[in-house]
PDB file of C-alpha atoms in Angstrom:
ATOM      1  CA  UNK A  23      -8.264  37.105  19.033  1.00 44.00           C
ATOM      2  CA  UNK A  24      -8.777  35.333  22.253  1.00 45.00           C
ATOM      3  CA  UNK A  25     -12.459  34.597  22.942  1.00 49.00           C
ATOM      4  CA  UNK A  26     -13.923  35.230  19.540  1.00 49.00           C
ATOM      5  CA  UNK A  27     -16.117  32.683  18.294  1.00 51.00           C
ATOM      6  CA  UNK A  28     -16.009  31.224  14.876  1.00 47.00           C
ATOM      7  CA  UNK A  29     -19.259  31.635  12.695  1.00 49.00           C
ATOM      8  CA  UNK A  30     -20.579  28.552  11.534  1.00 47.00           C
ATOM      9  CA  UNK A  31     -20.168  27.411   7.917  1.00 47.00           C
ATOM     10  CA  UNK A  32     -22.645  28.605   5.245  1.00 50.00           C
ATOM     11  CA  UNK A  33     -23.642  25.030   4.966  1.00 49.00           C
ATOM     12  CA  UNK A  34     -24.705  25.041   8.136  1.00 44.00           C
ATOM     13  CA  UNK A  35     -27.193  28.089   9.261  1.00 49.00           C
ATOM     14  CA  UNK A  36     -27.626  26.482  12.846  1.00 51.00           C
ATOM     15  CA  UNK A  37     -24.077  25.094  13.282  1.00 50.00           C
ATOM     16  CA  UNK A  38     -24.940  21.609  14.593  1.00 50.00           C
ATOM     17  CA  UNK A  39     -22.892  19.868  11.346  1.00 51.00           C
ATOM     18  CA  UNK A  40     -19.895  17.787  12.781  1.00 49.00           C
ATOM     19  CA  UNK A  41     -16.439  18.955  11.783  1.00 52.00           C
ATOM     20  CA  UNK A  42     -15.095  16.944   9.076  1.00 58.00           C
ATOM     21  CA  UNK A  43     -14.223  13.411   9.523  1.00 67.00           C
ATOM     22  CA  UNK A  44     -11.680  11.380   8.197  1.00 61.00           C
ATOM     23  CA  UNK A  45     -14.425   9.497   6.193  1.00 67.00           C
ATOM     24  CA  UNK A  46     -15.338  12.759   4.758  1.00 74.00           C
ATOM     25  CA  UNK A  47     -11.795  13.569   3.679  1.00 67.00           C
ATOM     26  CA  UNK A  48     -11.275  10.333   2.701  1.00 65.00           C
ATOM     27  CA  UNK A  49     -14.259  10.493   0.324  1.00 73.00           C
ATOM     28  CA  UNK A  50     -12.920  14.070  -0.868  1.00 75.00           C
ATOM     29  CA  UNK A  51      -9.669  12.680  -1.859  1.00 70.00           C
ATOM     30  CA  UNK A  52     -11.097   9.702  -3.247  1.00 68.00           C
ATOM     31  CA  UNK A  53     -13.641  11.827  -5.629  1.00 76.00           C
ATOM     32  CA  UNK A  54     -10.739  14.137  -6.531  1.00 75.00           C
ATOM     33  CA  UNK A  55      -8.457  11.413  -7.512  1.00 69.00           C
ATOM     34  CA  UNK A  56     -11.325   9.961  -9.686  1.00 71.00           C
ATOM     35  CA  UNK A  57     -11.100  13.490 -11.530  1.00 75.00           C
ATOM     36  CA  UNK A  58      -7.377  13.782 -11.580  1.00 73.00           C
ATOM     37  CA  UNK A  59      -6.984  10.111 -13.348  1.00 67.00           C
ATOM     38  CA  UNK A  60      -9.895   8.803 -14.714  1.00 69.00           C
ATOM     39  CA  UNK A  61      -8.715   5.612 -15.396  1.00 85.00           C
ATOM     40  CA  UNK A  62      -9.188   3.388 -12.951  1.00 85.00           C
ATOM     41  CA  UNK A  63      -6.080   0.980 -13.209  1.00 89.00           C
ATOM     42  CA  UNK A  64      -3.831   4.057 -13.385  1.00 89.00           C
ATOM     43  CA  UNK A  65      -5.326   4.851  -9.814  1.00 89.00           C
ATOM     44  CA  UNK A  66      -5.321   1.634  -8.564  1.00 93.00           C
ATOM     45  CA  UNK A  67      -1.416   1.210  -9.346  1.00 93.00           C
ATOM     46  CA  UNK A  68      -1.043   4.714  -8.376  1.00 92.00           C
ATOM     47  CA  UNK A  69      -2.352   3.975  -4.881  1.00 94.00           C
ATOM     48  CA  UNK A  70      -0.558   0.413  -5.064  1.00 95.00           C
ATOM     49  CA  UNK A  71       2.738   2.324  -5.443  1.00 94.00           C
ATOM     50  CA  UNK A  72       1.966   4.525  -2.480  1.00 94.00           C
ATOM     51  CA  UNK A  73       0.970   1.589  -0.186  1.00 95.00           C
ATOM     52  CA  UNK A  74       4.461  -0.140  -1.368  1.00 93.00           C
ATOM     53  CA  UNK A  75       6.161   3.379  -0.220  1.00 93.00           C
ATOM     54  CA  UNK A  76       4.479   3.440   3.358  1.00 94.00           C
ATOM     55  CA  UNK A  77       4.950  -0.414   3.788  1.00 93.00           C
ATOM     56  CA  UNK A  78       8.580  -0.197   3.097  1.00 92.00           C
ATOM     57  CA  UNK A  79       8.775   3.071   5.459  1.00 93.00           C
ATOM     58  CA  UNK A  80       7.331   0.444   8.318  1.00 94.00           C
ATOM     59  CA  UNK A  81       9.904  -2.221   7.324  1.00 93.00           C
ATOM     60  CA  UNK A  82      12.834  -0.213   7.709  1.00 94.00           C
ATOM     61  CA  UNK A  83      11.382   1.880  10.337  1.00 95.00           C
ATOM     62  CA  UNK A  84      10.614  -1.159  12.315  1.00 95.00           C
ATOM     63  CA  UNK A  85      13.775  -2.703  11.473  1.00 94.00           C
ATOM     64  CA  UNK A  86      15.846   0.322  12.775  1.00 94.00           C
ATOM     65  CA  UNK A  87      13.684   0.969  15.767  1.00 97.00           C
ATOM     66  CA  UNK A  88      14.275  -2.515  16.975  1.00 96.00           C
ATOM     67  CA  UNK A  89      18.067  -2.595  16.248  1.00 95.00           C
ATOM     68  CA  UNK A  90      18.799   1.019  17.781  1.00 97.00           C
ATOM     69  CA  UNK A  91      16.280   1.582  20.457  1.00 98.00           C
ATOM     70  CA  UNK A  92      15.954  -2.385  21.833  1.00 98.00           C
ATOM     71  CA  UNK A  93      19.081  -3.660  20.746  1.00 97.00           C
ATOM     72  CA  UNK A  94      17.493  -6.673  18.544  1.00 95.00           C
ATOM     73  CA  UNK A  95      20.021  -8.211  16.238  1.00 95.00           C
ATOM     74  CA  UNK A  96      19.774  -7.041  12.846  1.00 94.00           C
ATOM     75  CA  UNK A  97      18.858 -10.616  11.211  1.00 92.00           C
ATOM     76  CA  UNK A  98      15.910 -10.917  13.845  1.00 95.00           C
ATOM     77  CA  UNK A  99      14.834  -7.309  13.483  1.00 94.00           C
ATOM     78  CA  UNK A 100      14.637  -7.594   9.566  1.00 92.00           C
ATOM     79  CA  UNK A 101      12.204 -10.264   9.979  1.00 93.00           C
ATOM     80  CA  UNK A 102      10.110  -8.201  12.478  1.00 95.00           C
ATOM     81  CA  UNK A 103      10.204  -5.446   9.759  1.00 93.00           C
ATOM     82  CA  UNK A 104       9.234  -7.664   6.995  1.00 92.00           C
ATOM     83  CA  UNK A 105       6.365  -8.876   9.222  1.00 95.00           C
ATOM     84  CA  UNK A 106       5.050  -5.610   9.830  1.00 95.00           C
ATOM     85  CA  UNK A 107       5.536  -4.493   6.132  1.00 94.00           C
ATOM     86  CA  UNK A 108       3.364  -7.354   5.005  1.00 94.00           C
ATOM     87  CA  UNK A 109       0.760  -6.924   7.380  1.00 96.00           C
ATOM     88  CA  UNK A 110       0.480  -3.259   6.540  1.00 96.00           C
ATOM     89  CA  UNK A 111       0.609  -4.113   2.541  1.00 96.00           C
ATOM     90  CA  UNK A 112      -2.319  -6.340   3.186  1.00 97.00           C
ATOM     91  CA  UNK A 113      -4.480  -4.137   5.062  1.00 96.00           C
ATOM     92  CA  UNK A 114      -3.479  -0.896   2.496  1.00 96.00           C
ATOM     93  CA  UNK A 115      -4.074  -2.807  -0.311  1.00 96.00           C
ATOM     94  CA  UNK A 116      -7.186  -4.747   0.716  1.00 96.00           C
ATOM     95  CA  UNK A 117      -8.845  -1.432   2.090  1.00 94.00           C
ATOM     96  CA  UNK A 118      -7.522   1.470  -0.021  1.00 93.00           C
ATOM     97  CA  UNK A 119      -5.685   0.100  -3.007  1.00 94.00           C
ATOM     98  CA  UNK A 120      -8.621  -2.462  -4.055  1.00 94.00           C
ATOM     99  CA  UNK A 121     -10.945  -1.615  -1.960  1.00 92.00           C
ATOM    100  CA  UNK A 122     -12.218  -5.181  -1.704  1.00 92.00           C
ATOM    101  CA  UNK A 123     -12.928  -5.331   2.206  1.00 87.00           C
ATOM    102  CA  UNK A 124     -16.255  -7.252   0.958  1.00 88.00           C
ATOM    103  CA  UNK A 125     -14.206 -10.366   0.108  1.00 88.00           C
ATOM    104  CA  UNK A 126     -13.484 -13.016   2.984  1.00 94.00           C
ATOM    105  CA  UNK A 127     -10.357 -12.373   4.801  1.00 95.00           C
ATOM    106  CA  UNK A 128      -8.546 -15.904   5.108  1.00 96.00           C
ATOM    107  CA  UNK A 129      -8.375 -16.518   1.488  1.00 96.00           C
ATOM    108  CA  UNK A 130      -7.415 -12.937   0.881  1.00 97.00           C
ATOM    109  CA  UNK A 131      -4.545 -13.028   2.956  1.00 97.00           C
ATOM    110  CA  UNK A 132      -3.367 -16.523   1.811  1.00 98.00           C
ATOM    111  CA  UNK A 133      -3.684 -15.522  -1.627  1.00 98.00           C
ATOM    112  CA  UNK A 134      -1.887 -12.565  -0.818  1.00 97.00           C
ATOM    113  CA  UNK A 135       1.362 -14.280   0.982  1.00 97.00           C
ATOM    114  CA  UNK A 136       1.549 -16.775  -1.989  1.00 97.00           C
ATOM    115  CA  UNK A 137       1.359 -14.038  -4.079  1.00 97.00           C
ATOM    116  CA  UNK A 138       4.162 -11.972  -2.266  1.00 95.00           C
ATOM    117  CA  UNK A 139       6.196 -14.978  -1.758  1.00 95.00           C
ATOM    118  CA  UNK A 140       6.339 -15.648  -5.701  1.00 96.00           C
ATOM    119  CA  UNK A 141       7.152 -11.851  -6.116  1.00 94.00           C
ATOM    120  CA  UNK A 142       9.881 -11.973  -3.832  1.00 92.00           C
ATOM    121  CA  UNK A 143      11.294 -15.255  -5.408  1.00 95.00           C
ATOM    122  CA  UNK A 144      10.965 -13.339  -9.114  1.00 95.00           C
ATOM    123  CA  UNK A 145      12.793 -10.492  -7.879  1.00 92.00           C
ATOM    124  CA  UNK A 146      15.407 -12.071  -6.587  1.00 92.00           C
ATOM    125  CA  UNK A 147      15.615 -14.555  -9.683  1.00 95.00           C
ATOM    126  CA  UNK A 148      15.611 -11.534 -12.253  1.00 95.00           C
ATOM    127  CA  UNK A 149      17.941  -9.659  -9.597  1.00 94.00           C
ATOM    128  CA  UNK A 150      20.619 -12.429  -9.863  1.00 95.00           C
ATOM    129  CA  UNK A 151      20.151 -12.840 -13.871  1.00 96.00           C
ATOM    130  CA  UNK A 152      20.567  -9.401 -14.273  1.00 95.00           C
ATOM    131  CA  UNK A 153      23.918  -9.341 -12.216  1.00 94.00           C
ATOM    132  CA  UNK A 154      25.365 -12.601 -13.519  1.00 95.00           C
ATOM    133  CA  UNK A 155      24.606 -11.941 -17.229  1.00 96.00           C
ATOM    134  CA  UNK A 156      25.222  -8.430 -18.029  1.00 93.00           C
ATOM    135  CA  UNK A 157      27.357  -5.877 -16.674  1.00 90.00           C
ATOM    136  CA  UNK A 158      25.309  -3.647 -14.898  1.00 92.00           C
ATOM    137  CA  UNK A 159      25.466  -1.862 -11.674  1.00 93.00           C
ATOM    138  CA  UNK A 160      23.609  -3.451  -8.679  1.00 92.00           C
ATOM    139  CA  UNK A 161      21.438  -0.969  -7.872  1.00 91.00           C
ATOM    140  CA  UNK A 162      19.814  -0.425 -11.297  1.00 94.00           C
ATOM    141  CA  UNK A 163      19.635  -4.369 -11.037  1.00 92.00           C
ATOM    142  CA  UNK A 164      17.615  -4.142  -8.108  1.00 92.00           C
ATOM    143  CA  UNK A 165      15.480  -1.479  -9.542  1.00 92.00           C
ATOM    144  CA  UNK A 166      14.652  -3.625 -12.638  1.00 94.00           C
ATOM    145  CA  UNK A 167      14.032  -6.820 -10.365  1.00 93.00           C
ATOM    146  CA  UNK A 168      11.986  -4.478  -8.375  1.00 91.00           C
ATOM    147  CA  UNK A 169       9.686  -3.361 -11.144  1.00 93.00           C
ATOM    148  CA  UNK A 170       9.236  -6.890 -12.360  1.00 95.00           C
ATOM    149  CA  UNK A 171       8.383  -7.983  -9.091  1.00 93.00           C
ATOM    150  CA  UNK A 172       5.874  -5.291  -8.190  1.00 93.00           C
ATOM    151  CA  UNK A 173       4.311  -5.573 -11.998  1.00 94.00           C
ATOM    152  CA  UNK A 174       4.016  -9.377 -11.008  1.00 96.00           C
ATOM    153  CA  UNK A 175       2.678  -8.277  -7.614  1.00 96.00           C
ATOM    154  CA  UNK A 176       0.221  -5.522  -8.940  1.00 96.00           C
ATOM    155  CA  UNK A 177      -1.362  -7.854 -11.592  1.00 96.00           C
ATOM    156  CA  UNK A 178      -2.016 -10.788  -9.355  1.00 97.00           C
ATOM    157  CA  UNK A 179      -3.685  -8.467  -6.464  1.00 96.00           C
ATOM    158  CA  UNK A 180      -5.748  -7.107  -9.223  1.00 95.00           C
ATOM    159  CA  UNK A 181      -7.350 -10.302 -10.357  1.00 94.00           C
ATOM    160  CA  UNK A 182      -6.854 -12.964  -7.847  1.00 96.00           C
ATOM    161  CA  UNK A 183      -6.291 -11.448  -4.397  1.00 97.00           C
ATOM    162  CA  UNK A 184      -8.778  -8.845  -4.531  1.00 95.00           C
ATOM    163  CA  UNK A 185     -10.963  -9.878  -7.328  1.00 92.00           C
ATOM    164  CA  UNK A 186     -13.462  -7.265  -8.769  1.00 87.00           C
ATOM    165  CA  UNK A 187     -16.257  -9.505  -7.056  1.00 84.00           C
ATOM    166  CA  UNK A 188     -15.059  -8.529  -3.817  1.00 78.00           C
ATOM    167  CA  UNK A 189     -14.906  -4.525  -4.125  1.00 75.00           C
ATOM    168  CA  UNK A 190     -17.128  -2.075  -2.820  1.00 70.00           C
ATOM    169  CA  UNK A 191     -19.523  -0.518  -5.729  1.00 55.00           C
ATOM    170  CA  UNK A 192     -16.933   2.287  -6.237  1.00 53.00           C
ATOM    171  CA  UNK A 193     -13.570   0.387  -6.596  1.00 47.00           C
ATOM    172  CA  UNK A 194     -10.955   3.422  -6.710  1.00 51.00           C
TER     173      UNK A 194
END
């Protein structure tokens, strides 16, 4: 009803507790994930996939925004989209997927770019080999090549880009 006050939660008799923050929600989500998926590598891979989906959405969203709203040519817009996506991928994987914010930024960024570059080349080579040597639909070839690239990237990010020594105590 209008003008009616909401009573404080039971844990706060005086009503002085601040509202739940983003950090509180993040901690709760983290604890729920640990209970639902006890295996650390599976949790990290799930976060890696979710980070990839967000990164892809930013890539395609940025590209389309530039093309349709600002009349930027598609090729140039695509490169800007890739830069936005790579930046997001690095940040999400560093802070969320592998929780490796304790590591040194510049070496991690360089290793990330090297890993992503080799992963992209590997993806392209597998895609080309599948299309030129087997009677396979190009979309299936794209999915299979993407899976190979994703496996490469995840493995190297886990052990080389964001090694366990750079992770916070609770790594997932």
